[in-house]
CSV table of N, CA and C in Angstrom, one decimal:
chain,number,residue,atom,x,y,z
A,16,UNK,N,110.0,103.5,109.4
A,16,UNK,CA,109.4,104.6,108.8
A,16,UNK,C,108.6,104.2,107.5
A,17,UNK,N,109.2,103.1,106.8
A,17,UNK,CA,108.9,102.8,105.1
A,17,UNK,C,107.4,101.8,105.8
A,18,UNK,N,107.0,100.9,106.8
A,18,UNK,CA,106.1,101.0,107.5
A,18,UNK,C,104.8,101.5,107.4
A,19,UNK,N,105.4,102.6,108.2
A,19,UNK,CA,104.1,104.1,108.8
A,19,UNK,C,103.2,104.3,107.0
A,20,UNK,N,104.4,104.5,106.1
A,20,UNK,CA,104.2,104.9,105.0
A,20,UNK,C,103.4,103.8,104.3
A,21,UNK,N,103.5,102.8,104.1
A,21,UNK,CA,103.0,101.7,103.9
A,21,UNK,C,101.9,101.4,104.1
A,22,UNK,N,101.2,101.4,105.9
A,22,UNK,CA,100.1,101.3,105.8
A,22,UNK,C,99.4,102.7,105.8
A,23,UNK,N,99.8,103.8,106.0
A,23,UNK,CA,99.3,104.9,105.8
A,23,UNK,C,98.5,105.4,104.5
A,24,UNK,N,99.4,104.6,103.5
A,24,UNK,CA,98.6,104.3,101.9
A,24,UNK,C,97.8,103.4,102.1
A,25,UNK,N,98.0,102.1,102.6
A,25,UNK,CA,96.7,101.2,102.7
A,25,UNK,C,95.3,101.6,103.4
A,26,UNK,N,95.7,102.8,103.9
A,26,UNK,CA,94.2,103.5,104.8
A,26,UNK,C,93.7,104.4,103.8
A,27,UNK,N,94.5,105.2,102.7
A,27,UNK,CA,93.9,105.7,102.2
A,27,UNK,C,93.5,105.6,101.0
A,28,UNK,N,93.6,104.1,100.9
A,28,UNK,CA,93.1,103.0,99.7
A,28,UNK,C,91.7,102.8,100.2
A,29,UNK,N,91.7,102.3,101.6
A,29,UNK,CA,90.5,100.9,101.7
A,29,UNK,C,89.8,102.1,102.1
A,30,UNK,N,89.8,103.8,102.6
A,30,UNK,CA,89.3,105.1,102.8
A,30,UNK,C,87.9,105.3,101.5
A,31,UNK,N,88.9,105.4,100.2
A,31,UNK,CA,88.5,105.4,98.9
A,31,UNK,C,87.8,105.0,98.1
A,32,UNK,N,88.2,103.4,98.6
A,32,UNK,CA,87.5,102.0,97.9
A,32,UNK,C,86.2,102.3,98.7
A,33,UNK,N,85.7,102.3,100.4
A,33,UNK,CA,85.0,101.8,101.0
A,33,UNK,C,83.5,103.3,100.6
A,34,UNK,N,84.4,104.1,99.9
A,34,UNK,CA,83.7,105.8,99.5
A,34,UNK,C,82.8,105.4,98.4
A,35,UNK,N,83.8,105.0,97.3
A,35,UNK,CA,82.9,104.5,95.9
A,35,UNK,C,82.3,103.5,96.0
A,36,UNK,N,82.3,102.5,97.0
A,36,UNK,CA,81.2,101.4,97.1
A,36,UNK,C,79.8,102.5,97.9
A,37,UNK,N,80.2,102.9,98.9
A,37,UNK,CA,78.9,103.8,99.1
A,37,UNK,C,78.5,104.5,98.5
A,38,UNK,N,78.6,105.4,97.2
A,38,UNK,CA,78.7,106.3,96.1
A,38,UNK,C,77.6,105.1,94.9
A,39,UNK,N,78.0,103.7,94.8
A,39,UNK,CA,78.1,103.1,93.7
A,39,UNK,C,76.4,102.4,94.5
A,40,UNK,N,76.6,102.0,95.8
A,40,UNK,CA,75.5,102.0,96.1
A,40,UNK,C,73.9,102.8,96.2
A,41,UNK,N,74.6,104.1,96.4
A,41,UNK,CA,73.0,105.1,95.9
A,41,UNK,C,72.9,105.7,94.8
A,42,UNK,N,73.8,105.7,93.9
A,42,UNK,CA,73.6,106.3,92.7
A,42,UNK,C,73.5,105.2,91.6
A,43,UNK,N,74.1,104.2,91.9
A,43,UNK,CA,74.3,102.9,90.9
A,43,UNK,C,74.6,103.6,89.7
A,44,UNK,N,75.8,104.2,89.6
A,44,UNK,CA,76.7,104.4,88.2
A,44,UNK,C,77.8,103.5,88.6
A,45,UNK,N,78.0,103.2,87.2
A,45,UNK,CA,79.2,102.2,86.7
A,45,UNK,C,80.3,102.8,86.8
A,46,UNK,N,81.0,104.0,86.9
A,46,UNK,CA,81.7,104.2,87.1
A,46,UNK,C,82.6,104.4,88.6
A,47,UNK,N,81.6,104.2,89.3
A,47,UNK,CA,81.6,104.3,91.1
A,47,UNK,C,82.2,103.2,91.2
A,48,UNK,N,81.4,102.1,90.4
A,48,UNK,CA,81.5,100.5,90.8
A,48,UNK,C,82.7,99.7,90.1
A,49,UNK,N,83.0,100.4,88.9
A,49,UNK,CA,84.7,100.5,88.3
A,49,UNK,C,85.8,100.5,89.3
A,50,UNK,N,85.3,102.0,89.7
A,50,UNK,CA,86.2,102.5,91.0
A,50,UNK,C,86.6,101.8,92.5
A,51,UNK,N,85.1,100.9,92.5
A,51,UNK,CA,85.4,100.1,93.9
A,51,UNK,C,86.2,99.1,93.4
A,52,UNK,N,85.9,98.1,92.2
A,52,UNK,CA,86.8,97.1,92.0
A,52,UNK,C,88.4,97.2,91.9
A,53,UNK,N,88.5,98.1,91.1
A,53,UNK,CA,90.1,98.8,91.0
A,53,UNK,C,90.4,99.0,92.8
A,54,UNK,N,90.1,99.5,93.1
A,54,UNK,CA,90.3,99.6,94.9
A,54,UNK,C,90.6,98.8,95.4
A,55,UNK,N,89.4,97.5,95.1
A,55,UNK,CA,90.1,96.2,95.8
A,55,UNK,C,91.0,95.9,95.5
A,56,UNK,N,91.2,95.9,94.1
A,56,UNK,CA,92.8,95.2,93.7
A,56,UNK,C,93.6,96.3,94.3
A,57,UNK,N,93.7,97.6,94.3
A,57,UNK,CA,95.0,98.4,94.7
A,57,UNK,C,94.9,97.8,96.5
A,58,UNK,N,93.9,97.3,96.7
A,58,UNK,CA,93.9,96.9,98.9
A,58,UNK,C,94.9,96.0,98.8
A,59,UNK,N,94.6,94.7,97.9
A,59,UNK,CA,95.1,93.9,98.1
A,59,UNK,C,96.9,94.2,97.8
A,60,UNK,N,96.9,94.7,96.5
A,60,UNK,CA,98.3,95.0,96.2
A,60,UNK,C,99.3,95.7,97.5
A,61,UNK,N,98.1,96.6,98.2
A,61,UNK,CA,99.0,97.9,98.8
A,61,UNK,C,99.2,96.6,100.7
A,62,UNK,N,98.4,96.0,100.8
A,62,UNK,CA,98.4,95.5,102.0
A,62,UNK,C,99.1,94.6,101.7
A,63,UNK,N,99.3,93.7,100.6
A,63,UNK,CA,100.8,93.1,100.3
A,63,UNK,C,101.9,93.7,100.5
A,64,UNK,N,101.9,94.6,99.6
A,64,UNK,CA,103.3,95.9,99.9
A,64,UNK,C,103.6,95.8,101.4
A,65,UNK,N,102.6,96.2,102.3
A,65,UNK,CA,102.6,96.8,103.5
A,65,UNK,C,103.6,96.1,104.3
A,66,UNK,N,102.9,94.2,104.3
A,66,UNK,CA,103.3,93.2,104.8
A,66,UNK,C,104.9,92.8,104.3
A,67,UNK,N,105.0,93.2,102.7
A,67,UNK,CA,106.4,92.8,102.4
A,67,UNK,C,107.6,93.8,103.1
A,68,UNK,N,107.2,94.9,103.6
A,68,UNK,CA,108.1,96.2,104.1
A,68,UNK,C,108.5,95.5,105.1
A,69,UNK,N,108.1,95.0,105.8
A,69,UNK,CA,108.8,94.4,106.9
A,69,UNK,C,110.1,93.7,106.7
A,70,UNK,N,110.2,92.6,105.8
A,70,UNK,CA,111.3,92.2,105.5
A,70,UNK,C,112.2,92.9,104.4
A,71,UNK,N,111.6,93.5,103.6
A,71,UNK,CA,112.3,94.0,102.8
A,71,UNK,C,111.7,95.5,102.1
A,72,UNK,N,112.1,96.4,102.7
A,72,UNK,CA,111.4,97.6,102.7
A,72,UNK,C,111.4,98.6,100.9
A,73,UNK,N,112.6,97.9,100.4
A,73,UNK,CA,112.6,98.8,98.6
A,73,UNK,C,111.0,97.9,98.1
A,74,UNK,N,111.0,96.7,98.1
A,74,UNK,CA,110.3,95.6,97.2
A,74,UNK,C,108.6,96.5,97.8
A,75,UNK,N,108.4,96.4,99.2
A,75,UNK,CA,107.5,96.3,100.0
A,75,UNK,C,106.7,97.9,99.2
A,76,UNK,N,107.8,98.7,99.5
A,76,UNK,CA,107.1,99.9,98.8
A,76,UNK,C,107.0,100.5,97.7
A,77,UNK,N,107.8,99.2,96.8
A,77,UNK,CA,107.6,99.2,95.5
A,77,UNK,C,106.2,98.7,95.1
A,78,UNK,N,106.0,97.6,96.1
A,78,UNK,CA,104.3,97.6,95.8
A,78,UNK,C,103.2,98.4,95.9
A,79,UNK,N,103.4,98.9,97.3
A,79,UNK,CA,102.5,99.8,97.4
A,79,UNK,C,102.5,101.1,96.6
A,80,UNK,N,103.8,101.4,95.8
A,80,UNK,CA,103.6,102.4,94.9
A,80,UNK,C,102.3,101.7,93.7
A,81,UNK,N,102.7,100.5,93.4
A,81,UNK,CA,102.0,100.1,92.1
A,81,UNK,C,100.4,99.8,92.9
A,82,UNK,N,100.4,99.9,93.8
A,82,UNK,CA,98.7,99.2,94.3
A,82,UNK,C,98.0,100.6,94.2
A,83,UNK,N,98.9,102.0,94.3
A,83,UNK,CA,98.4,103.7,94.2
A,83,UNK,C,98.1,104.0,92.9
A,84,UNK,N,98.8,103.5,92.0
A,84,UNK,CA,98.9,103.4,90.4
A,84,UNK,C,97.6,102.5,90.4
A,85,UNK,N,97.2,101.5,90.6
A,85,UNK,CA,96.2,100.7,90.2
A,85,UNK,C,94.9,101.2,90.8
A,86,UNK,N,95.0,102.0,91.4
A,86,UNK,CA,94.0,102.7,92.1
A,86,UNK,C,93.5,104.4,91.7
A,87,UNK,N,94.2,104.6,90.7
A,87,UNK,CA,93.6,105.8,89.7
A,87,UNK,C,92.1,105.4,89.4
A,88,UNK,N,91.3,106.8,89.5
A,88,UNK,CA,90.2,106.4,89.3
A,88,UNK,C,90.0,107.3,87.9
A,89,UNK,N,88.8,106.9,86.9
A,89,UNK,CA,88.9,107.2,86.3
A,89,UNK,C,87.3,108.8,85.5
A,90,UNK,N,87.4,109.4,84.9
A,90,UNK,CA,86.4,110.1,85.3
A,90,UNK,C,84.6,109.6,85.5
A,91,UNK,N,84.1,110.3,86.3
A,91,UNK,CA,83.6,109.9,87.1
A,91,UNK,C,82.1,111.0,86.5
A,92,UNK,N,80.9,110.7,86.7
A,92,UNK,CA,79.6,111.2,86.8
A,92,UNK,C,79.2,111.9,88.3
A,93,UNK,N,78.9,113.6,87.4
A,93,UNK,CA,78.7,114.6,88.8
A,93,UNK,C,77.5,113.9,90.2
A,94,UNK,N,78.1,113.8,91.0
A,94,UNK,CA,77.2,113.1,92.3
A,94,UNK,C,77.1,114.5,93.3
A,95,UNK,N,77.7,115.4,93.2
A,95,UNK,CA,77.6,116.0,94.4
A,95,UNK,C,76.8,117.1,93.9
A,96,UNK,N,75.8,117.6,94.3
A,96,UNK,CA,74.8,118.4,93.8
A,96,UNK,C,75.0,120.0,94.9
A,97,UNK,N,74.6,120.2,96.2
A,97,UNK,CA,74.4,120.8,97.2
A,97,UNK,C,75.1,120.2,98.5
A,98,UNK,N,76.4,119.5,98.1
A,98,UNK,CA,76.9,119.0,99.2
A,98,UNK,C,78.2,119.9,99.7
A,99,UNK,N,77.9,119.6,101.1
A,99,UNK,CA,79.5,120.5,101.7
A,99,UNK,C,80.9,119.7,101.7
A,100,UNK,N,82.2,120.2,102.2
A,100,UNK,CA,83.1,119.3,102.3
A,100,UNK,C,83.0,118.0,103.1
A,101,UNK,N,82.1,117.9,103.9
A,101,UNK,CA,82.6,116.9,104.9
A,101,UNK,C,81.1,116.1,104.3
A,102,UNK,N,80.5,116.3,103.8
A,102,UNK,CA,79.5,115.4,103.0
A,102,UNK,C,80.2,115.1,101.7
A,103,UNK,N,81.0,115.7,101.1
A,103,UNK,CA,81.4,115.3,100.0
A,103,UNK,C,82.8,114.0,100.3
A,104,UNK,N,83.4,114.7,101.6
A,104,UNK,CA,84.2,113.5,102.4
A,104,UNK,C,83.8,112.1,102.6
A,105,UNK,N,82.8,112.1,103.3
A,105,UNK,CA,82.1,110.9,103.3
A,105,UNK,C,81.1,110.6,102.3
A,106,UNK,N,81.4,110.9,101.0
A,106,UNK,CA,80.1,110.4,100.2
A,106,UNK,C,79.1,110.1,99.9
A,107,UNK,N,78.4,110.9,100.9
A,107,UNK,CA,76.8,111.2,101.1
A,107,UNK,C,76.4,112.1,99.8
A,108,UNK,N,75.5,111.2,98.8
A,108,UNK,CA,74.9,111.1,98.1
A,108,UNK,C,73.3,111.5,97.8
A,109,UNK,N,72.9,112.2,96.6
A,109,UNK,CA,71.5,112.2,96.9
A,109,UNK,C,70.8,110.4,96.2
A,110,UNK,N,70.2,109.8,97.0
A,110,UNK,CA,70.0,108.5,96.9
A,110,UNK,C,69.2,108.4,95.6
A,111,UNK,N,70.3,108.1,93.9
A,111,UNK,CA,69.4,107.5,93.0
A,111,UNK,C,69.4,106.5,92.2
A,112,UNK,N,68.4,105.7,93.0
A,112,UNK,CA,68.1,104.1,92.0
A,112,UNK,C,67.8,104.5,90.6
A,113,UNK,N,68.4,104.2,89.7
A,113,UNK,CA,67.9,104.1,88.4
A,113,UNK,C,67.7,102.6,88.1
């Protein structure tokens, strides 16, 4: 079960991370791109976690608690203008280069 739970948080890390890199891509705010790097570190942390649950399941999901912690984002610049839930889901952006 400590598993399921395990990678279930790593999906909805690299979900997040993989959102603000396409977010950071058409709007090119720094805060998107804050967001993606913190992401990577919580991937890496949480897919360590993931991997360590196997052998030892308190340690394993002790990490992945701290890789969810490292993965707080922080506030962020309004992107969604006229978008619905499932555009706002996937991150569809209005595309601006500054």
């Amino acid at each position: 079960m400590s598993l399921i739970i395990a990678m279930t948080a790593y999906i909805v890390v690299l979900f997040l991370t993989m959102r603000d890199i396409r977010i950071y891509r058409r709007t090119r705010y720094q805060s998107y791109r804050k967001g993606a790097i913190k992401g990577i570190a919580a991937m890496f942390a949480t897919l360590f976690g993931a991997i360590l649950t196997l052998t030892n399941p308190n340690i394993g999901l002790l990490l992945v608690l701290i890789g969810l912690f490292i993965n707080r984002k922080g506030v962020r610049e309004k992107v969604f203008q006229n978008a619905g839930t499932l555009d706002r889901f996937l991150g569809k952006t209005d595309i601006n280069n500054q």
